[in-house]
Amino acid sequence: MSDIEIAQAARLKPVHALGDALGIPEEALDPRGRHIGKVAQPWLDTLADRPDGKLVLVTAISPTPAGEGKTTTTVGLGDALNRIGKRAIVCLREPSLGPVFGMKGGAAGGGYAQVVPMEQINLHFTGDFAAIALAHNLLAAMIDNHIHHGNALGFDLRRISWKRVMDMNDRALRDNVIGLGGPGNGMPRESGFDIVVASEIMAILCTATSLSDLKERTARIVVGETAERKPITCATLKAQGAMAALLKDAISPNLVQTLENNPAFVHGGPFANIAHGCNTAIATRAALKLGDYVVTEAGFGADLGAEKFIDIKCRRTGLRPSAAVLVATARALKYHGGMAVADVSKEDVAALERGLPNLERHLRNVQEVYGLPCVVAINHRSHDTPAEIELLVRRVEALGGQAVVAKHWADGGAGAEALAREVVAACEKPNSFRFVYDDALPLWQKVEAIATKVYGASGITASAAVKERIERLQAEGYGHFPVCIAKTQMSFSTNAALRGAPSGHTLDIREVRLAAGAEFVVMVCGDIMTMPGLPKVPAAELIDIDGQGRISGLS
Amino acid sequence: MSDIEIAQAARLKPVHALGDALGIPEEALDPRGRHIGKVAQPWLDTLADRPDGKLVLVTAISPTPAGEGKTTTTVGLGDALNRIGKRAIVCLREPSLGPVFGMKGGAAGGGYAQVVPMEQINLHFTGDFAAIALAHNLLAAMIDNHIHHGNALGFDLRRISWKRVMDMNDRALRDNVIGLGGPGNGMPRESGFDIVVASEIMAILCTATSLSDLKERTARIVVGETAERKPITCATLKAQGAMAALLKDAISPNLVQTLENNPAFVHGGPFANIAHGCNTAIATRAALKLGDYVVTEAGFGADLGAEKFIDIKCRRTGLRPSAAVLVATARALKYHGGMAVADVSKEDVAALERGLPNLERHLRNVQEVYGLPCVVAINHRSHDTPAEIELLVRRVEALGGQAVVAKHWADGGAGAEALAREVVAACEKPNSFRFVYDDALPLWQKVEAIATKVYGASGITASAAVKERIERLQAEGYGHFPVCIAKTQMSFSTNAALRGAPSGHTLDIREVRLAAGAEFVVMVCGDIMTMPGLPKVPAAELIDIDGQGRISGLS
């Protein structure tokens, strides 16, 4: 059966039953259809004194075209923890429509490890992304409107950094010239669109602790500069009130369920390159108050997503993971060992062995740099051979780790019970969680710390202009912000073709972007696409709906 | 109290109680929060054999800056009908965020005649507009993606009529050049954005009878032409399936309530100039099956909105109004009589008398051209004097009509009971409902019929190019479509400054646009803005939300 067929065959609990089981009072659970609810953020604030459950971070080896299965592992582990008698809640990011209509189909897990209702989660869901897009674009409209009516704030038209956003893979919108057509249509200038997940509003929402926090940080967004290079903020345009009003409901976490009727929060979804790539802190915090175990994923591999989870999300919001799960597949490691993606279903122990350093470095990073007990989840695929699995388990054990084969994709939670037991054990192990760098370290040295400690780089470089920009941000008082490194997720280096565990490379910072509202400084190291395009045959061509409203072609 | 304060003080019934009272089974009412529900469109189909209630169309004199109050009258009349013992349901359009953040504040009625929850209805609501925007923009992305990947269909880049949309007043997006930045970013070409209410998808949704009907008509949208002027449709891009999937929930009507806890459908909201300006036919039909009286409004005045309600919405969907209500205020008629808008609160019987021909022509049109019994609602304002009201009532009676003072803004349904009784009586009067023109009439003569019978024009004109375009559409098989005239709403003529009831003018067709999916031909007669701009001080600057989520500044 396809993912959507499995999802459509599922028996779902009504959302109020999910809420009851978690002790959420009826007045704090706003239904959005029969199987989706928003848990009122103001009610969540009343839980502050409750003890927190244990937070388990699911991360992965460096992503490959062969696929690793981080989301399915997160869901399967959540179900498995429930099966072995733990009250566990899963926390995931919301899917973006860009990939849904582009390459990937849906993004709500797969096989027998999915969150449901799958169609709604993939299409619109509770409207959070639409709200973020409108809030973002309202600010953009107010900027151009301000300029049209005389530009009293003195915007330098060449230095407006606030673009518009759309939840769509639409490359033709990347770079454009707006305001054409004469004096009635505003002032012509260069601008562009990003996809919604790249919006700074998304990043703010995902690290916000309350609606007031969200509004205050929105007010501090720097949207452009004057000719004298003085920053102009959202607050000077008086946009933050209306923007926060648009985000009133978006800030409340969305409660859904897994195929096995266990609770899941699916809330927020920032890019993992120019932003930190995790679901909202409000959802994670809510789950910790309502469950004993919370399983959440970070974007990309453990070098990028887990580092940002720790240095950006945990640092700002006080969250502390008890353990990490590092997801790997034999296929992906054979790809890291040099096999072509078309061949990775074939047994090749030598290729696996050549690829293992990727897993080993990530494991060492999680254990030694982040200081977290770590379980390696071998996400099982039907072509895996005993020899491959045996090698994998042995090598992980040699590093003091534990590797467990998990079959949640085929078998649901039952397939991940062994993993769940190891994770429970890991949560009891000594934990020396730590950030990669201190707040007080200068921005430059923060990047250096990540590059050398996590990426295996020998150092960092930047052009004089970039260095000058970093120094200026340091001088302007942004030096205490964490850094958010935007680079390829395919390699520890900035060269996507360097698989495995390259060492001694240098990390070149090409560009610096201040996210004054999101409270980090983006260090762009490579070509980063913030508005994807559609492939020659987009997934959208295959999606359909019949007269009874039954959707097909999502996967 | 301000509108939002009145709305926030209201005691709302839970949406399931509204559903119960209408006999909607629980499984057919999808809750969207505690006070909003989507009534499943497939369930509505099962009601086909039930008799219809009586349909009352609320229309108005030519709009003026003084305000007429069509929406408040629709809501107040609905409440009043319920007060006098009729099961009445109100059907309204959904507000667009453009005006909410621009000039107008909210659009859910006013005073004690509002639909609630007012903040949600004004901000996002159930996500219908977001779904329409995404469906529209997906098609746009697929067009540019097709061109980027080789343009096998042979689009002439200068003749792509499908723009993008955003629910925002953002003039800088009206005209732009997209696809800049090199070969990776698509093909540079001129394009632009409209506001969502101007989307052809909105017009299709609002006249659709089912999801299948919506998908089939979406497939027929003409998005551009080849160099040989051959039309290219949505179907050739295989976009309609994914677009319809995005609109799965948007097609189901939204059930809310008035301040007096009576049911209201608020669903769809196309522009009244380049589209037909009415809520969805599915909502109107649903209300007719569930209530004894249905009160709905059309856009602008009785020359534009009511004509399109009849010739486009009723013609396509088989709806038949039993009576019409023509809304007027003494203030607005004094403006039509030549007073400045700043002065209309002062008594001036002579100005009123000079303005009355506007009301009289609209009344005669409704009675004689559309063949509907008509009640004139004098929407009472505190400055109205007895002499003014007496003149108004007398002149309406002279035309065989009935004028009733209604005070719903101040007094809710109780203030409109006399109006409600007259409307009930009007619904029993002989009804000779008719279209302004037959399907078989050529497009040119359809415009002529409207211009001469409804607008008081002496004839119509067009450039040779426009005439040629009309002939071509006629030859291509679009001659049976109704026409949708886009002109200023401020005057019977195409000159907004000609108040009152101008005669003998000519209607010049400047431009013709085919809406092959919406199934009408737009005849543009004047400057029509399909992407508004924000004023110097946008309403957005005044909108705010506090830490408890209480919104202020909407009105």
PDB file of N, CA and C in Angstrom, chain A residues 26-27 29-31 33-34 124 137 145 148-149 164 166 168 170-172 174-180 184-185 212 215 241-242 246 248 534-536 543-545 547 549, chain B residues 26-27 29-31 33-34 124 134 137 145 148-149 164 166 170-172 174-180 184-185 212 215 241-242 246 248 534-536 543-545 547 549:
ATOM      1  N   GLU A  26     -11.334  20.901  27.775  1.00  0.00           N
ATOM      2  CA  GLU A  26     -12.016  21.152  26.514  1.00  0.00           C
ATOM      3  C   GLU A  26     -11.827  22.587  26.040  1.00  0.00           C
ATOM      4  N   GLU A  27     -11.869  23.532  26.977  1.00  0.00           N
ATOM      5  CA  GLU A  27     -11.819  24.941  26.556  1.00  0.00           C
ATOM      6  C   GLU A  27     -10.417  25.347  26.078  1.00  0.00           C
ATOM      7  N   LEU A  29      -8.686  23.330  23.986  1.00  0.00           N
ATOM      8  CA  LEU A  29      -8.401  22.573  22.758  1.00  0.00           C
ATOM      9  C   LEU A  29      -9.376  23.024  21.667  1.00  0.00           C
ATOM     10  N   ASP A  30      -8.858  23.782  20.735  1.00  0.00           N
ATOM     11  CA  ASP A  30      -9.671  24.364  19.675  1.00  0.00           C
ATOM     12  C   ASP A  30      -9.696  23.383  18.497  1.00  0.00           C
ATOM     13  N   PRO A  31     -10.842  22.776  18.201  1.00  0.00           N
ATOM     14  CA  PRO A  31     -10.845  21.781  17.122  1.00  0.00           C
ATOM     15  C   PRO A  31     -10.691  22.428  15.747  1.00  0.00           C
ATOM     16  N   GLY A  33     -11.360  20.714  12.517  1.00  0.00           N
ATOM     17  CA  GLY A  33     -11.757  19.436  11.969  1.00  0.00           C
ATOM     18  C   GLY A  33     -11.825  18.426  13.100  1.00  0.00           C
ATOM     19  N   ARG A  34     -12.194  17.196  12.770  1.00  0.00           N
ATOM     20  CA  ARG A  34     -12.467  16.210  13.798  1.00  0.00           C
ATOM     21  C   ARG A  34     -11.189  15.627  14.405  1.00  0.00           C
ATOM     22  N   HIS A 124      -2.341  22.698   3.649  1.00  0.00           N
ATOM     23  CA  HIS A 124      -2.910  23.779   4.470  1.00  0.00           C
ATOM     24  C   HIS A 124      -2.810  23.533   5.971  1.00  0.00           C
ATOM     25  N   ASN A 137       4.209  39.212   4.429  1.00  0.00           N
ATOM     26  CA  ASN A 137       3.924  40.042   3.257  1.00  0.00           C
ATOM     27  C   ASN A 137       3.236  41.356   3.612  1.00  0.00           C
ATOM     28  N   ASN A 145       4.629  50.627   0.578  1.00  0.00           N
ATOM     29  CA  ASN A 145       3.630  51.681   0.716  1.00  0.00           C
ATOM     30  C   ASN A 145       4.246  52.932   1.345  1.00  0.00           C
ATOM     31  N   HIS A 148       6.232  54.626  -1.330  1.00  0.00           N
ATOM     32  CA  HIS A 148       5.321  55.252  -2.294  1.00  0.00           C
ATOM     33  C   HIS A 148       4.782  56.581  -1.776  1.00  0.00           C
ATOM     34  N   HIS A 149       4.499  56.635  -0.476  1.00  0.00           N
ATOM     35  CA  HIS A 149       3.910  57.848   0.098  1.00  0.00           C
ATOM     36  C   HIS A 149       4.971  58.834   0.580  1.00  0.00           C
ATOM     37  N   ARG A 164       9.432  39.187  -0.079  1.00  0.00           N
ATOM     38  CA  ARG A 164       8.120  38.593   0.154  1.00  0.00           C
ATOM     39  C   ARG A 164       8.274  37.075   0.180  1.00  0.00           C
ATOM     40  N   MET A 166       6.162  33.051  -0.364  1.00  0.00           N
ATOM     41  CA  MET A 166       5.034  32.258  -0.824  1.00  0.00           C
ATOM     42  C   MET A 166       5.354  30.793  -0.527  1.00  0.00           C
ATOM     43  N   MET A 168       5.493  27.896  -1.936  1.00  0.00           N
ATOM     44  CA  MET A 168       5.439  27.340  -3.291  1.00  0.00           C
ATOM     45  C   MET A 168       6.870  27.239  -3.798  1.00  0.00           C
ATOM     46  N   ASP A 170       8.725  28.152  -6.628  1.00  0.00           N
ATOM     47  CA  ASP A 170       8.423  29.007  -7.771  1.00  0.00           C
ATOM     48  C   ASP A 170       9.657  29.840  -8.117  1.00  0.00           C
ATOM     49  N   ARG A 171      10.565  29.220  -8.883  1.00  0.00           N
ATOM     50  CA  ARG A 171      11.855  29.863  -9.139  1.00  0.00           C
ATOM     51  C   ARG A 171      11.718  31.202  -9.845  1.00  0.00           C
ATOM     52  N   ALA A 172      10.657  31.375 -10.631  1.00  0.00           N
ATOM     53  CA  ALA A 172      10.508  32.627 -11.378  1.00  0.00           C
ATOM     54  C   ALA A 172      10.316  33.829 -10.460  1.00  0.00           C
ATOM     55  N   ARG A 174      12.121  34.244  -7.681  1.00  0.00           N
ATOM     56  CA  ARG A 174      13.339  34.481  -6.891  1.00  0.00           C
ATOM     57  C   ARG A 174      13.845  35.911  -6.991  1.00  0.00           C
ATOM     58  N   ASP A 175      14.003  36.349  -8.214  1.00  0.00           N
ATOM     59  CA  ASP A 175      14.539  37.694  -8.439  1.00  0.00           C
ATOM     60  C   ASP A 175      13.595  38.425  -9.355  1.00  0.00           C
ATOM     61  N   ASN A 176      13.110  39.571  -8.930  1.00  0.00           N
ATOM     62  CA  ASN A 176      12.220  40.318  -9.808  1.00  0.00           C
ATOM     63  C   ASN A 176      12.370  41.814  -9.584  1.00  0.00           C
ATOM     64  N   VAL A 177      11.737  42.541 -10.475  1.00  0.00           N
ATOM     65  CA  VAL A 177      11.674  43.990 -10.314  1.00  0.00           C
ATOM     66  C   VAL A 177      10.217  44.339 -10.107  1.00  0.00           C
ATOM     67  N   ILE A 178       9.921  44.960  -8.981  1.00  0.00           N
ATOM     68  CA  ILE A 178       8.541  45.295  -8.638  1.00  0.00           C
ATOM     69  C   ILE A 178       8.327  46.805  -8.773  1.00  0.00           C
ATOM     70  N   GLY A 179       7.087  47.228  -8.620  1.00  0.00           N
ATOM     71  CA  GLY A 179       6.786  48.662  -8.657  1.00  0.00           C
ATOM     72  C   GLY A 179       6.830  49.259 -10.042  1.00  0.00           C
ATOM     73  N   LEU A 180       6.710  48.430 -11.070  1.00  0.00           N
ATOM     74  CA  LEU A 180       6.709  48.945 -12.439  1.00  0.00           C
ATOM     75  C   LEU A 180       5.316  49.475 -12.802  1.00  0.00           C
ATOM     76  N   GLY A 184       1.753  55.458 -10.165  1.00  0.00           N
ATOM     77  CA  GLY A 184       0.693  54.941  -9.302  1.00  0.00           C
ATOM     78  C   GLY A 184       1.019  53.612  -8.656  1.00  0.00           C
ATOM     79  N   ASN A 185       2.042  52.962  -9.162  1.00  0.00           N
ATOM     80  CA  ASN A 185       2.338  51.593  -8.730  1.00  0.00           C
ATOM     81  C   ASN A 185       3.558  51.489  -7.828  1.00  0.00           C
ATOM     82  N   SER A 212       3.586  37.712  23.349  1.00  0.00           N
ATOM     83  CA  SER A 212       4.276  38.989  23.612  1.00  0.00           C
ATOM     84  C   SER A 212       5.725  38.923  23.140  1.00  0.00           C
ATOM     85  N   LYS A 215       5.740  39.238  19.434  1.00  0.00           N
ATOM     86  CA  LYS A 215       5.493  40.602  18.949  1.00  0.00           C
ATOM     87  C   LYS A 215       6.717  41.489  19.161  1.00  0.00           C
ATOM     88  N   GLY A 241       2.003  44.991  15.469  1.00  0.00           N
ATOM     89  CA  GLY A 241       0.714  44.683  16.102  1.00  0.00           C
ATOM     90  C   GLY A 241      -0.173  43.887  15.169  1.00  0.00           C
ATOM     91  N   ALA A 242      -0.336  44.379  13.942  1.00  0.00           N
ATOM     92  CA  ALA A 242      -1.176  43.664  12.968  1.00  0.00           C
ATOM     93  C   ALA A 242      -0.550  42.321  12.613  1.00  0.00           C
ATOM     94  N   LEU A 246      -2.271  38.624  13.198  1.00  0.00           N
ATOM     95  CA  LEU A 246      -2.377  37.573  12.176  1.00  0.00           C
ATOM     96  C   LEU A 246      -1.840  36.239  12.678  1.00  0.00           C
ATOM     97  N   LYS A 248      -2.012  35.128  15.817  1.00  0.00           N
ATOM     98  CA  LYS A 248      -2.659  34.767  17.089  1.00  0.00           C
ATOM     99  C   LYS A 248      -2.885  33.264  17.219  1.00  0.00           C
ATOM    100  N   LEU A 534      10.443  23.902  -9.213  1.00  0.00           N
ATOM    101  CA  LEU A 534       9.790  22.618  -9.464  1.00  0.00           C
ATOM    102  C   LEU A 534      10.627  21.804 -10.445  1.00  0.00           C
ATOM    103  N   PRO A 535      10.589  20.475 -10.362  1.00  0.00           N
ATOM    104  CA  PRO A 535      11.267  19.645 -11.357  1.00  0.00           C
ATOM    105  C   PRO A 535      10.471  19.613 -12.665  1.00  0.00           C
ATOM    106  N   LYS A 536      11.065  19.015 -13.678  1.00  0.00           N
ATOM    107  CA  LYS A 536      10.422  18.990 -15.002  1.00  0.00           C
ATOM    108  C   LYS A 536       9.020  18.381 -14.932  1.00  0.00           C
ATOM    109  N   ILE A 543      -1.092  14.572  -8.476  1.00  0.00           N
ATOM    110  CA  ILE A 543      -2.043  14.680  -7.356  1.00  0.00           C
ATOM    111  C   ILE A 543      -3.437  14.911  -7.930  1.00  0.00           C
ATOM    112  N   ASP A 544      -4.413  14.213  -7.370  1.00  0.00           N
ATOM    113  CA  ASP A 544      -5.779  14.367  -7.879  1.00  0.00           C
ATOM    114  C   ASP A 544      -6.763  14.190  -6.726  1.00  0.00           C
ATOM    115  N   ILE A 545      -8.008  14.509  -7.010  1.00  0.00           N
ATOM    116  CA  ILE A 545      -9.082  14.349  -6.031  1.00  0.00           C
ATOM    117  C   ILE A 545     -10.316  13.932  -6.799  1.00  0.00           C
ATOM    118  N   GLY A 547     -14.647  13.057  -7.038  1.00  0.00           N
ATOM    119  CA  GLY A 547     -15.859  13.794  -6.687  1.00  0.00           C
ATOM    120  C   GLY A 547     -16.279  13.629  -5.239  1.00  0.00           C
ATOM    121  N   GLY A 549     -14.128  13.659  -2.844  1.00  0.00           N
ATOM    122  CA  GLY A 549     -13.129  14.338  -2.018  1.00  0.00           C
ATOM    123  C   GLY A 549     -11.970  13.458  -1.606  1.00  0.00           C
TER     124      GLY A 549
ATOM    125  N   GLU B  26     -23.829  15.621  13.156  1.00  0.00           N
ATOM    126  CA  GLU B  26     -22.499  15.945  13.678  1.00  0.00           C
ATOM    127  C   GLU B  26     -21.400  15.629  12.670  1.00  0.00           C
ATOM    128  N   GLU B  27     -21.538  14.514  11.959  1.00  0.00           N
ATOM    129  CA  GLU B  27     -20.461  14.101  11.055  1.00  0.00           C
ATOM    130  C   GLU B  27     -20.386  14.990   9.810  1.00  0.00           C
ATOM    131  N   LEU B  29     -20.573  18.350  10.090  1.00  0.00           N
ATOM    132  CA  LEU B  29     -20.170  19.698  10.528  1.00  0.00           C
ATOM    133  C   LEU B  29     -18.761  19.620  11.095  1.00  0.00           C
ATOM    134  N   ASP B  30     -17.832  20.143  10.342  1.00  0.00           N
ATOM    135  CA  ASP B  30     -16.423  20.074  10.696  1.00  0.00           C
ATOM    136  C   ASP B  30     -16.083  21.334  11.497  1.00  0.00           C
ATOM    137  N   PRO B  31     -15.781  21.197  12.782  1.00  0.00           N
ATOM    138  CA  PRO B  31     -15.535  22.413  13.562  1.00  0.00           C
ATOM    139  C   PRO B  31     -14.199  23.058  13.223  1.00  0.00           C
ATOM    140  N   GLY B  33     -12.522  25.671  15.249  1.00  0.00           N
ATOM    141  CA  GLY B  33     -12.664  26.450  16.466  1.00  0.00           C
ATOM    142  C   GLY B  33     -14.050  26.195  17.025  1.00  0.00           C
ATOM    143  N   ARG B  34     -14.343  26.825  18.144  1.00  0.00           N
ATOM    144  CA  ARG B  34     -15.581  26.539  18.850  1.00  0.00           C
ATOM    145  C   ARG B  34     -16.808  27.156  18.204  1.00  0.00           C
ATOM    146  N   HIS B 124      -8.002  35.497   8.355  1.00  0.00           N
ATOM    147  CA  HIS B 124      -7.821  34.082   7.965  1.00  0.00           C
ATOM    148  C   HIS B 124      -9.112  33.289   7.873  1.00  0.00           C
ATOM    149  N   LEU B 134      -3.250  29.666  -3.014  1.00  0.00           N
ATOM    150  CA  LEU B 134      -2.268  28.628  -3.302  1.00  0.00           C
ATOM    151  C   LEU B 134      -2.627  27.868  -4.570  1.00  0.00           C
ATOM    152  N   ASN B 137      -1.730  30.177  -7.403  1.00  0.00           N
ATOM    153  CA  ASN B 137      -0.285  30.364  -7.578  1.00  0.00           C
ATOM    154  C   ASN B 137       0.425  29.081  -7.965  1.00  0.00           C
ATOM    155  N   ASN B 145       7.372  27.084 -14.675  1.00  0.00           N
ATOM    156  CA  ASN B 145       8.217  25.886 -14.634  1.00  0.00           C
ATOM    157  C   ASN B 145       8.224  25.181 -15.994  1.00  0.00           C
ATOM    158  N   HIS B 148      10.440  27.169 -18.232  1.00  0.00           N
ATOM    159  CA  HIS B 148      11.845  26.974 -17.834  1.00  0.00           C
ATOM    160  C   HIS B 148      12.393  25.655 -18.367  1.00  0.00           C
ATOM    161  N   HIS B 149      11.555  24.621 -18.358  1.00  0.00           N
ATOM    162  CA  HIS B 149      12.016  23.295 -18.794  1.00  0.00           C
ATOM    163  C   HIS B 149      11.841  23.073 -20.296  1.00  0.00           C
ATOM    164  N   ARG B 164      -0.266  36.076 -10.723  1.00  0.00           N
ATOM    165  CA  ARG B 164      -0.295  35.487  -9.388  1.00  0.00           C
ATOM    166  C   ARG B 164      -1.212  36.332  -8.492  1.00  0.00           C
ATOM    167  N   MET B 166      -2.307  37.559  -4.251  1.00  0.00           N
ATOM    168  CA  MET B 166      -1.997  37.649  -2.822  1.00  0.00           C
ATOM    169  C   MET B 166      -3.144  38.387  -2.135  1.00  0.00           C
ATOM    170  N   ASP B 170      -1.289  45.586  -2.162  1.00  0.00           N
ATOM    171  CA  ASP B 170       0.158  45.727  -2.347  1.00  0.00           C
ATOM    172  C   ASP B 170       0.437  46.205  -3.771  1.00  0.00           C
ATOM    173  N   ARG B 171       0.354  47.537  -3.935  1.00  0.00           N
ATOM    174  CA  ARG B 171       0.434  48.104  -5.295  1.00  0.00           C
ATOM    175  C   ARG B 171       1.760  47.805  -5.983  1.00  0.00           C
ATOM    176  N   ALA B 172       2.821  47.629  -5.197  1.00  0.00           N
ATOM    177  CA  ALA B 172       4.132  47.401  -5.808  1.00  0.00           C
ATOM    178  C   ALA B 172       4.184  46.075  -6.570  1.00  0.00           C
ATOM    179  N   ARG B 174       1.688  45.052  -8.549  1.00  0.00           N
ATOM    180  CA  ARG B 174       0.793  45.088  -9.720  1.00  0.00           C
ATOM    181  C   ARG B 174       1.488  44.709 -11.013  1.00  0.00           C
ATOM    182  N   ASP B 175       2.582  45.370 -11.270  1.00  0.00           N
ATOM    183  CA  ASP B 175       3.322  45.133 -12.514  1.00  0.00           C
ATOM    184  C   ASP B 175       4.756  44.837 -12.152  1.00  0.00           C
ATOM    185  N   ASN B 176       5.239  43.696 -12.597  1.00  0.00           N
ATOM    186  CA  ASN B 176       6.625  43.400 -12.307  1.00  0.00           C
ATOM    187  C   ASN B 176       7.245  42.568 -13.418  1.00  0.00           C
ATOM    188  N   VAL B 177       8.544  42.427 -13.322  1.00  0.00           N
ATOM    189  CA  VAL B 177       9.266  41.536 -14.233  1.00  0.00           C
ATOM    190  C   VAL B 177       9.822  40.414 -13.383  1.00  0.00           C
ATOM    191  N   ILE B 178       9.449  39.185 -13.713  1.00  0.00           N
ATOM    192  CA  ILE B 178       9.867  38.018 -12.943  1.00  0.00           C
ATOM    193  C   ILE B 178      10.887  37.210 -13.747  1.00  0.00           C
ATOM    194  N   GLY B 179      11.454  36.217 -13.131  1.00  0.00           N
ATOM    195  CA  GLY B 179      12.381  35.328 -13.830  1.00  0.00           C
ATOM    196  C   GLY B 179      13.743  35.950 -14.075  1.00  0.00           C
ATOM    197  N   LEU B 180      14.092  36.985 -13.292  1.00  0.00           N
ATOM    198  CA  LEU B 180      15.408  37.613 -13.464  1.00  0.00           C
ATOM    199  C   LEU B 180      16.482  36.812 -12.736  1.00  0.00           C
ATOM    200  N   GLY B 184      19.133  30.024 -14.313  1.00  0.00           N
ATOM    201  CA  GLY B 184      18.583  29.127 -13.289  1.00  0.00           C
ATOM    202  C   GLY B 184      17.239  29.564 -12.749  1.00  0.00           C
ATOM    203  N   ASN B 185      16.874  30.814 -13.020  1.00  0.00           N
ATOM    204  CA  ASN B 185      15.680  31.386 -12.401  1.00  0.00           C
ATOM    205  C   ASN B 185      14.509  31.529 -13.358  1.00  0.00           C
ATOM    206  N   SER B 212     -16.464  18.238  -8.398  1.00  0.00           N
ATOM    207  CA  SER B 212     -16.195  17.805  -9.771  1.00  0.00           C
ATOM    208  C   SER B 212     -16.399  18.964 -10.748  1.00  0.00           C
ATOM    209  N   LYS B 215     -13.475  21.233 -10.491  1.00  0.00           N
ATOM    210  CA  LYS B 215     -12.259  20.718 -11.128  1.00  0.00           C
ATOM    211  C   LYS B 215     -12.357  20.801 -12.653  1.00  0.00           C
ATOM    212  N   GLY B 241      -5.957  18.783 -10.942  1.00  0.00           N
ATOM    213  CA  GLY B 241      -6.131  17.813  -9.854  1.00  0.00           C
ATOM    214  C   GLY B 241      -5.556  18.329  -8.547  1.00  0.00           C
ATOM    215  N   ALA B 242      -4.312  18.789  -8.602  1.00  0.00           N
ATOM    216  CA  ALA B 242      -3.681  19.317  -7.388  1.00  0.00           C
ATOM    217  C   ALA B 242      -4.391  20.588  -6.927  1.00  0.00           C
ATOM    218  N   LEU B 246      -6.275  21.142  -3.318  1.00  0.00           N
ATOM    219  CA  LEU B 246      -6.047  22.281  -2.420  1.00  0.00           C
ATOM    220  C   LEU B 246      -7.361  22.941  -2.006  1.00  0.00           C
ATOM    221  N   LYS B 248     -10.274  21.359  -1.559  1.00  0.00           N
ATOM    222  CA  LYS B 248     -11.191  20.351  -1.005  1.00  0.00           C
ATOM    223  C   LYS B 248     -12.050  20.910   0.129  1.00  0.00           C
ATOM    224  N   LEU B 534      -2.345  50.414  -0.348  1.00  0.00           N
ATOM    225  CA  LEU B 534      -2.650  50.865   1.013  1.00  0.00           C
ATOM    226  C   LEU B 534      -2.669  52.391   1.048  1.00  0.00           C
ATOM    227  N   PRO B 535      -3.461  52.978   1.923  1.00  0.00           N
ATOM    228  CA  PRO B 535      -3.419  54.438   2.084  1.00  0.00           C
ATOM    229  C   PRO B 535      -2.181  54.871   2.866  1.00  0.00           C
ATOM    230  N   LYS B 536      -1.976  56.183   2.938  1.00  0.00           N
ATOM    231  CA  LYS B 536      -0.769  56.694   3.602  1.00  0.00           C
ATOM    232  C   LYS B 536      -0.647  56.167   5.035  1.00  0.00           C
ATOM    233  N   ILE B 543      -3.948  48.256  14.262  1.00  0.00           N
ATOM    234  CA  ILE B 543      -4.369  46.936  14.761  1.00  0.00           C
ATOM    235  C   ILE B 543      -3.310  46.419  15.724  1.00  0.00           C
ATOM    236  N   ASP B 544      -3.780  45.862  16.835  1.00  0.00           N
ATOM    237  CA  ASP B 544      -2.823  45.350  17.820  1.00  0.00           C
ATOM    238  C   ASP B 544      -3.418  44.136  18.524  1.00  0.00           C
ATOM    239  N   ILE B 545      -2.584  43.459  19.281  1.00  0.00           N
ATOM    240  CA  ILE B 545      -3.020  42.301  20.060  1.00  0.00           C
ATOM    241  C   ILE B 545      -2.237  42.331  21.356  1.00  0.00           C
ATOM    242  N   GLY B 547      -0.987  40.518  25.203  1.00  0.00           N
ATOM    243  CA  GLY B 547      -0.387  39.242  25.600  1.00  0.00           C
ATOM    244  C   GLY B 547      -1.414  38.148  25.830  1.00  0.00           C
ATOM    245  N   GLY B 549      -3.975  37.762  23.875  1.00  0.00           N
ATOM    246  CA  GLY B 549      -4.566  37.442  22.580  1.00  0.00           C
ATOM    247  C   GLY B 549      -5.790  38.276  22.232  1.00  0.00           C
TER     248      GLY B 549
END
